[in-house]
Short mmCIF file of N, CA and C in Angstrom, two decimals:
data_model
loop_
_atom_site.label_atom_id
_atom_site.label_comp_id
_atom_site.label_asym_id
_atom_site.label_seq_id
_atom_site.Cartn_x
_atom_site.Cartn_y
_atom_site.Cartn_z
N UNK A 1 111.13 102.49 77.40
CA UNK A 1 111.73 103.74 77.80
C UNK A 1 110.94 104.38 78.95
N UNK A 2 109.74 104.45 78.74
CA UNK A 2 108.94 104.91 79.51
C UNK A 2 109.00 104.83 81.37
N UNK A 3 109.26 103.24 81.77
CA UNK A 3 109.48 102.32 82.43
C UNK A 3 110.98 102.94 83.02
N UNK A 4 112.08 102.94 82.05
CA UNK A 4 113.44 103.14 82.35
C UNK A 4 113.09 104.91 83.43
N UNK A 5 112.37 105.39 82.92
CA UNK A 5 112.56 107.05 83.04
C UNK A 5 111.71 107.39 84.50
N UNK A 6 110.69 106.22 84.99
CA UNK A 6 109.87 106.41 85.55
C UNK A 6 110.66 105.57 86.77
N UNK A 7 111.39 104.70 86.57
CA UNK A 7 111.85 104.00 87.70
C UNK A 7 113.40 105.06 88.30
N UNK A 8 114.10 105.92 87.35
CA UNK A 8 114.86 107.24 87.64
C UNK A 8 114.24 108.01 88.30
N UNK A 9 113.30 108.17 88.04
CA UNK A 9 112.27 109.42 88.88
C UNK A 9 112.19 109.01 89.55
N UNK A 10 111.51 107.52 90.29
CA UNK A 10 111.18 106.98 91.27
C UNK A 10 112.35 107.05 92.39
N UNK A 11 113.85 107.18 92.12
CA UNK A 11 114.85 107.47 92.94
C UNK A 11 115.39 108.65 93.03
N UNK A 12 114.95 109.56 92.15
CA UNK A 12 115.13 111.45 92.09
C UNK A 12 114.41 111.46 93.35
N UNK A 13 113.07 111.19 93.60
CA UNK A 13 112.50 111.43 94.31
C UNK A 13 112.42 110.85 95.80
N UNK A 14 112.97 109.82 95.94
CA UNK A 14 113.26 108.85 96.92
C UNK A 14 112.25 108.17 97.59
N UNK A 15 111.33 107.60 96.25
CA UNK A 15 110.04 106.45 96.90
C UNK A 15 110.67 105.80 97.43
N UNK A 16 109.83 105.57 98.85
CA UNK A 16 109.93 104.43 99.79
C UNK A 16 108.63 103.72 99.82
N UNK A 17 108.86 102.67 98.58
CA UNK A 17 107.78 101.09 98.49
C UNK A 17 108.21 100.42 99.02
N UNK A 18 107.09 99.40 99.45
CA UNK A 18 107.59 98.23 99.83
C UNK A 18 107.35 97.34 98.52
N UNK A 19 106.79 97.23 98.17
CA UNK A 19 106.63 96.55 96.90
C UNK A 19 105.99 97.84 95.45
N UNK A 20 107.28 97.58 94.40
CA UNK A 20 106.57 98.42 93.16
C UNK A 20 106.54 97.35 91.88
N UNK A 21 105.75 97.46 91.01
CA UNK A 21 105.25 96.58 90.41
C UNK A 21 104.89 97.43 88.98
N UNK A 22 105.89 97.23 87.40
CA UNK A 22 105.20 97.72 86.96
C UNK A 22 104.84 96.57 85.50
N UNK A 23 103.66 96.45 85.12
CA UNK A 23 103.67 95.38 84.28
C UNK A 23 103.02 96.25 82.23
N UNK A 24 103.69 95.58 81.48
CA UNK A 24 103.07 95.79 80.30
C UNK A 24 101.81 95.41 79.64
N UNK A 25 101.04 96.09 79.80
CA UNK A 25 99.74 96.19 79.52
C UNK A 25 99.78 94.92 78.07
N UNK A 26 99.14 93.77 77.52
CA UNK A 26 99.14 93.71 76.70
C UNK A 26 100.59 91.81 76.43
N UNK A 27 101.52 92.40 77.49
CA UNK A 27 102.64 91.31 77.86
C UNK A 27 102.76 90.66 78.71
N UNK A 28 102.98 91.27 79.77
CA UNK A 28 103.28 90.40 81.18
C UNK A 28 102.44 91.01 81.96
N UNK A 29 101.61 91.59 81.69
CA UNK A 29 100.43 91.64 82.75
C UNK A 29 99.47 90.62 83.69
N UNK A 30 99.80 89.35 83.01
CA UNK A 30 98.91 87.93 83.93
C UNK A 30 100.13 87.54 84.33
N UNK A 31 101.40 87.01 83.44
CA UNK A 31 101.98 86.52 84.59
C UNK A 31 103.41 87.00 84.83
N UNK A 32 103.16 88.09 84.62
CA UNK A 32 104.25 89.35 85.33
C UNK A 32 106.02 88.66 84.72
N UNK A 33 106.71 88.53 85.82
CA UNK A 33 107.93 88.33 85.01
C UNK A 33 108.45 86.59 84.61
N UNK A 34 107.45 86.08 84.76
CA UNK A 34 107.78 84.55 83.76
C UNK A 34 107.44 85.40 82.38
N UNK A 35 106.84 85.85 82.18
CA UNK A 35 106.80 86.32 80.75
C UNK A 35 107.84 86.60 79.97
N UNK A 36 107.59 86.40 78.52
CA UNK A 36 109.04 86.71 77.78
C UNK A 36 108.78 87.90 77.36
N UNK A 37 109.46 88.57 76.93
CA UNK A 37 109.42 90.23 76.20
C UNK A 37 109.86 90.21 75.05
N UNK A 38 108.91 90.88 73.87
CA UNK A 38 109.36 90.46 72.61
C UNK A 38 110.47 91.49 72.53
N UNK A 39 111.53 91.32 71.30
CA UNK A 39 112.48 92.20 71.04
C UNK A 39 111.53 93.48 70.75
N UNK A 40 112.68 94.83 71.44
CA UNK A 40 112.83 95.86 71.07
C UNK A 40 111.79 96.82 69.72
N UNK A 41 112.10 95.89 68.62
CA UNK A 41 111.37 96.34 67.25
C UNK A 41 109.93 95.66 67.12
N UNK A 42 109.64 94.73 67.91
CA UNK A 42 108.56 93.78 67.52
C UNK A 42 107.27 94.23 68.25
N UNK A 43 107.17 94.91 69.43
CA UNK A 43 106.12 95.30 70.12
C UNK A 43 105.25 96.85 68.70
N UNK A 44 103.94 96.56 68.73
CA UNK A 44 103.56 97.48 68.44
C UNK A 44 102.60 98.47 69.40
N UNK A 45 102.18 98.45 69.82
CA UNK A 45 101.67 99.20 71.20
C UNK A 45 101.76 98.84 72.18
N UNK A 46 102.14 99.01 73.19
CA UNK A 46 102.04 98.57 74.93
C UNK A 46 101.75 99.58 76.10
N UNK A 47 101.36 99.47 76.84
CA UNK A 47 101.00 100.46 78.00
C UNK A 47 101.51 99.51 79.06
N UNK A 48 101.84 100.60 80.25
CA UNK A 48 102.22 100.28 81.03
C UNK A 48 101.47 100.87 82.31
N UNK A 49 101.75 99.61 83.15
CA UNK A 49 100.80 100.01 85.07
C UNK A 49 101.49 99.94 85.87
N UNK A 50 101.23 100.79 86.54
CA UNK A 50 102.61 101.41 87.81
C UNK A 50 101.57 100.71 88.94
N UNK A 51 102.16 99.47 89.83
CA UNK A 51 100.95 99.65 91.20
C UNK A 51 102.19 99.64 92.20
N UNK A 52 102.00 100.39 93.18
CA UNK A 52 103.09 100.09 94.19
C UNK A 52 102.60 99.71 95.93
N UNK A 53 103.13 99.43 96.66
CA UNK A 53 102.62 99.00 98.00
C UNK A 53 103.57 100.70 98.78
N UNK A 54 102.53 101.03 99.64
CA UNK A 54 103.62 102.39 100.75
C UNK A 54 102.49 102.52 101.48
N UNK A 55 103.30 103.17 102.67
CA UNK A 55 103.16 103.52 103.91
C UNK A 55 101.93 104.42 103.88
N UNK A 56 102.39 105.58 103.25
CA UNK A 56 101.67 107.12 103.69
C UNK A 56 101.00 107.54 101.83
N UNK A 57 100.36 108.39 102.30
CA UNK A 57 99.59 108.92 101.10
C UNK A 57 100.63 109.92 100.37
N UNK A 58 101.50 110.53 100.81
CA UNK A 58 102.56 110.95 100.46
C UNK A 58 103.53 110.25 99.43
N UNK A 59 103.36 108.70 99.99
CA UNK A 59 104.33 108.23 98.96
C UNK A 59 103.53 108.19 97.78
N UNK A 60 102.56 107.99 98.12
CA UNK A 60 101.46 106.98 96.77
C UNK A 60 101.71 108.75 96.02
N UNK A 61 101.57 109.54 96.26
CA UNK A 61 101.42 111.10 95.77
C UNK A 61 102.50 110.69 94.74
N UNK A 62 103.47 110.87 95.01
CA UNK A 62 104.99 110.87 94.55
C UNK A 62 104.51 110.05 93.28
N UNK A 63 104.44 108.98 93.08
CA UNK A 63 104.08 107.58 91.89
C UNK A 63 102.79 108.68 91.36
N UNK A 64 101.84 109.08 91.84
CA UNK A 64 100.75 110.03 90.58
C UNK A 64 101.73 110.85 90.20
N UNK A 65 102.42 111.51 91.37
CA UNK A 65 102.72 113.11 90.48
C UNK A 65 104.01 112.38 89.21
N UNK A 66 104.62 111.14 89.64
CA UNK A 66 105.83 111.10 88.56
C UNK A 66 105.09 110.94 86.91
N UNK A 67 103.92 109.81 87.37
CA UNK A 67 103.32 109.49 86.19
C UNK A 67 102.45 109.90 85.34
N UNK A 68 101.75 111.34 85.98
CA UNK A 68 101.61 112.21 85.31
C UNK A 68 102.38 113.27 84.45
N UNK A 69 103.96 113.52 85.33
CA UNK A 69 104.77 113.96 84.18
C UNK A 69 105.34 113.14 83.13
N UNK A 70 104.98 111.99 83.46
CA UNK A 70 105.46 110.97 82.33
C UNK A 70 104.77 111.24 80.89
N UNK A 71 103.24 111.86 80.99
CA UNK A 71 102.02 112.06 80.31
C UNK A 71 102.96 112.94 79.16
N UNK A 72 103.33 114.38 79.92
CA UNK A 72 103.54 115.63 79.14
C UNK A 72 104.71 115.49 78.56
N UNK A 73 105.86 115.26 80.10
CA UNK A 73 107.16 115.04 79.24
C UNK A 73 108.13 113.77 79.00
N UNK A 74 107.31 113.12 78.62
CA UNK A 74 107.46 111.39 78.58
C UNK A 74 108.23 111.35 77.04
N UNK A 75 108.76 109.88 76.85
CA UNK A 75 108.75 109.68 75.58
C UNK A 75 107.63 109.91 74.12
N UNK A 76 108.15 110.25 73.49
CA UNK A 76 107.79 110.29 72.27
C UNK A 76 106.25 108.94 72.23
N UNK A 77 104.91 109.33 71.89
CA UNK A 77 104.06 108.63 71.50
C UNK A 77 103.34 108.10 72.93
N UNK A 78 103.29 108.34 74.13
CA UNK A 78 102.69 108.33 75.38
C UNK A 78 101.08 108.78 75.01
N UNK A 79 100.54 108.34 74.77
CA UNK A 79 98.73 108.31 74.81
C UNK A 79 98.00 107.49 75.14
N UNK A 80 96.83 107.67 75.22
CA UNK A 80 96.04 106.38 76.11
C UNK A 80 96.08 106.75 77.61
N UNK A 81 95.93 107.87 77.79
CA UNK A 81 96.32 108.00 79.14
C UNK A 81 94.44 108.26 80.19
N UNK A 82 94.87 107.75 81.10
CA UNK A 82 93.63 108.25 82.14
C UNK A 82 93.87 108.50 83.26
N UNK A 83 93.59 109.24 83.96
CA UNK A 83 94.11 110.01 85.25
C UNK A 83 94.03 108.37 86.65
N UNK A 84 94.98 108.93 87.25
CA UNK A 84 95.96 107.57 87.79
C UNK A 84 94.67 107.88 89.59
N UNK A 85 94.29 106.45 89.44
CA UNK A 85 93.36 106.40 90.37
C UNK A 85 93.50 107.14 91.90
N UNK A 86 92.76 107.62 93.06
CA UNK A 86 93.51 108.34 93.70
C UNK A 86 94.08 106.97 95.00
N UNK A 87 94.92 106.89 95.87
CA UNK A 87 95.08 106.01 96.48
C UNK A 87 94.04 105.59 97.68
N UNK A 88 94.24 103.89 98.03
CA UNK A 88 92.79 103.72 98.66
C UNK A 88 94.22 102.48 99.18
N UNK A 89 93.53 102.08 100.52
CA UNK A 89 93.92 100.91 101.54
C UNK A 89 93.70 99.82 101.25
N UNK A 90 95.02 99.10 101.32
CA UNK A 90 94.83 97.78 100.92
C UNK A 90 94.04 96.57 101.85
N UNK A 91 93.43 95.95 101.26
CA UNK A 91 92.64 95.28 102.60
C UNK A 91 92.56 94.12 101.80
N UNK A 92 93.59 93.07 103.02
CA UNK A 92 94.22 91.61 102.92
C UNK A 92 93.82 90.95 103.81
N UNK A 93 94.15 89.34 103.47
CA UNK A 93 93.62 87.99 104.23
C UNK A 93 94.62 87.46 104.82
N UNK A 94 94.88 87.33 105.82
CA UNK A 94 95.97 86.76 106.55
C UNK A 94 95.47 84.96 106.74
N UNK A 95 96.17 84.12 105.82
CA UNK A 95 95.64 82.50 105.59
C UNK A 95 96.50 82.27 107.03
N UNK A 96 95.47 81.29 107.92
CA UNK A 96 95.74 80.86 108.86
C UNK A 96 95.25 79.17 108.93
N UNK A 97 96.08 78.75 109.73
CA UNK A 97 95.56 77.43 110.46
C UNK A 97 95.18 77.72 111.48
N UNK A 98 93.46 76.74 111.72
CA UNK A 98 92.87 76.78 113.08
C UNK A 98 92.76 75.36 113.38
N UNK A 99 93.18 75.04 114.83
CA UNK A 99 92.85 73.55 115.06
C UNK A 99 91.08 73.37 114.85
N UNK A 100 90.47 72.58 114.01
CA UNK A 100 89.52 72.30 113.80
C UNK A 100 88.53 71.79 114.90
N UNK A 101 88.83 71.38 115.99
CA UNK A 101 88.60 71.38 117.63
C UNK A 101 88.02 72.79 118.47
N UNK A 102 88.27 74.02 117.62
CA UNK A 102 88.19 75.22 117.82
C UNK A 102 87.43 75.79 117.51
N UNK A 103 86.99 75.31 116.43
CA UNK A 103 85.56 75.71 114.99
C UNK A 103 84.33 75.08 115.70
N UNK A 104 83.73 75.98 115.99
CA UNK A 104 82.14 75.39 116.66
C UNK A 104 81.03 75.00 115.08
N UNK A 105 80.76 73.78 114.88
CA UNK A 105 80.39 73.90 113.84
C UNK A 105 78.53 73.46 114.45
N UNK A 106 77.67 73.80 113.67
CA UNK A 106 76.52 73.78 113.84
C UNK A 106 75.40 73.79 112.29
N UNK A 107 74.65 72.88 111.92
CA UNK A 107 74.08 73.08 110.64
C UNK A 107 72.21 72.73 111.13
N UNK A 108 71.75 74.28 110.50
CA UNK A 108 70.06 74.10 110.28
C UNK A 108 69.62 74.08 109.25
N UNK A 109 68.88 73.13 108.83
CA UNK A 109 67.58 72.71 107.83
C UNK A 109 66.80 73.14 108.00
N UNK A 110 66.30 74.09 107.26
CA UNK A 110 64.96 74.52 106.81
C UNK A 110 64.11 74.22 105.68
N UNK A 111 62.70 74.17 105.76
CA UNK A 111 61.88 73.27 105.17
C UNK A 111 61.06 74.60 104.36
N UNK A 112 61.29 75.20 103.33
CA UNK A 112 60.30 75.84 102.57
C UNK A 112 59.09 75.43 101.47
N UNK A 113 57.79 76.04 101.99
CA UNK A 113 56.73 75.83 101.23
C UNK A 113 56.47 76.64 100.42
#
């Protein structure tokens, strides 16, 4: 439910992610949606993690401020809560090919006494 109410908000409000991501703490948290989901009645606790990819600090705002009202006026039994990290820059590896002709390679041996 939690999930259902938070991804409504997420369009009340009109996040613009590029990527949102939210996984069940406990389920599909390693491998996200190959995972199966137990029925409805069978889960006994789960938490959930909101991570999303955006532009501006504005958006990332929007995803704290929703999921903090999720805290107060969330479903029934919402605890476990810890204040939602503040946003920070993603910093990625762009995998490339280099012609190996290009790579200056050079190796020193050193002799310690």
């Amino acid at each position: 439910k939690a999930e259902e109410i938070l991804r409504e908000r997420f369009k009340i409000v009109k996040l613009d992610a590029e990527d949102l991501r939210i996984d069940y703490i406990g389920i599909n948290s390693v491998h996200g949606p190959l995972s199966t989901l137990p029925k409805v009645d069978e889960p006994n606790e789960i938490r959930i993690r909101v991570a999303a990819k955006v532009k501006t600090k504005e958006e990332a705002d929007k995803i704290r401020r929703e999921i903090t009202h999720l805290w107060t006026l969330g479903p029934v039994g919402t605890t476990g809560v810890t204040s939602p990290p503040p946003p920070r820059p993603v910093v990625s590896l762009w995998p490339t090919l280099v012609p190996r002709d290009l790579i200056p390679t050079k190796c020193i041996v050193k002799t310690v006494e």
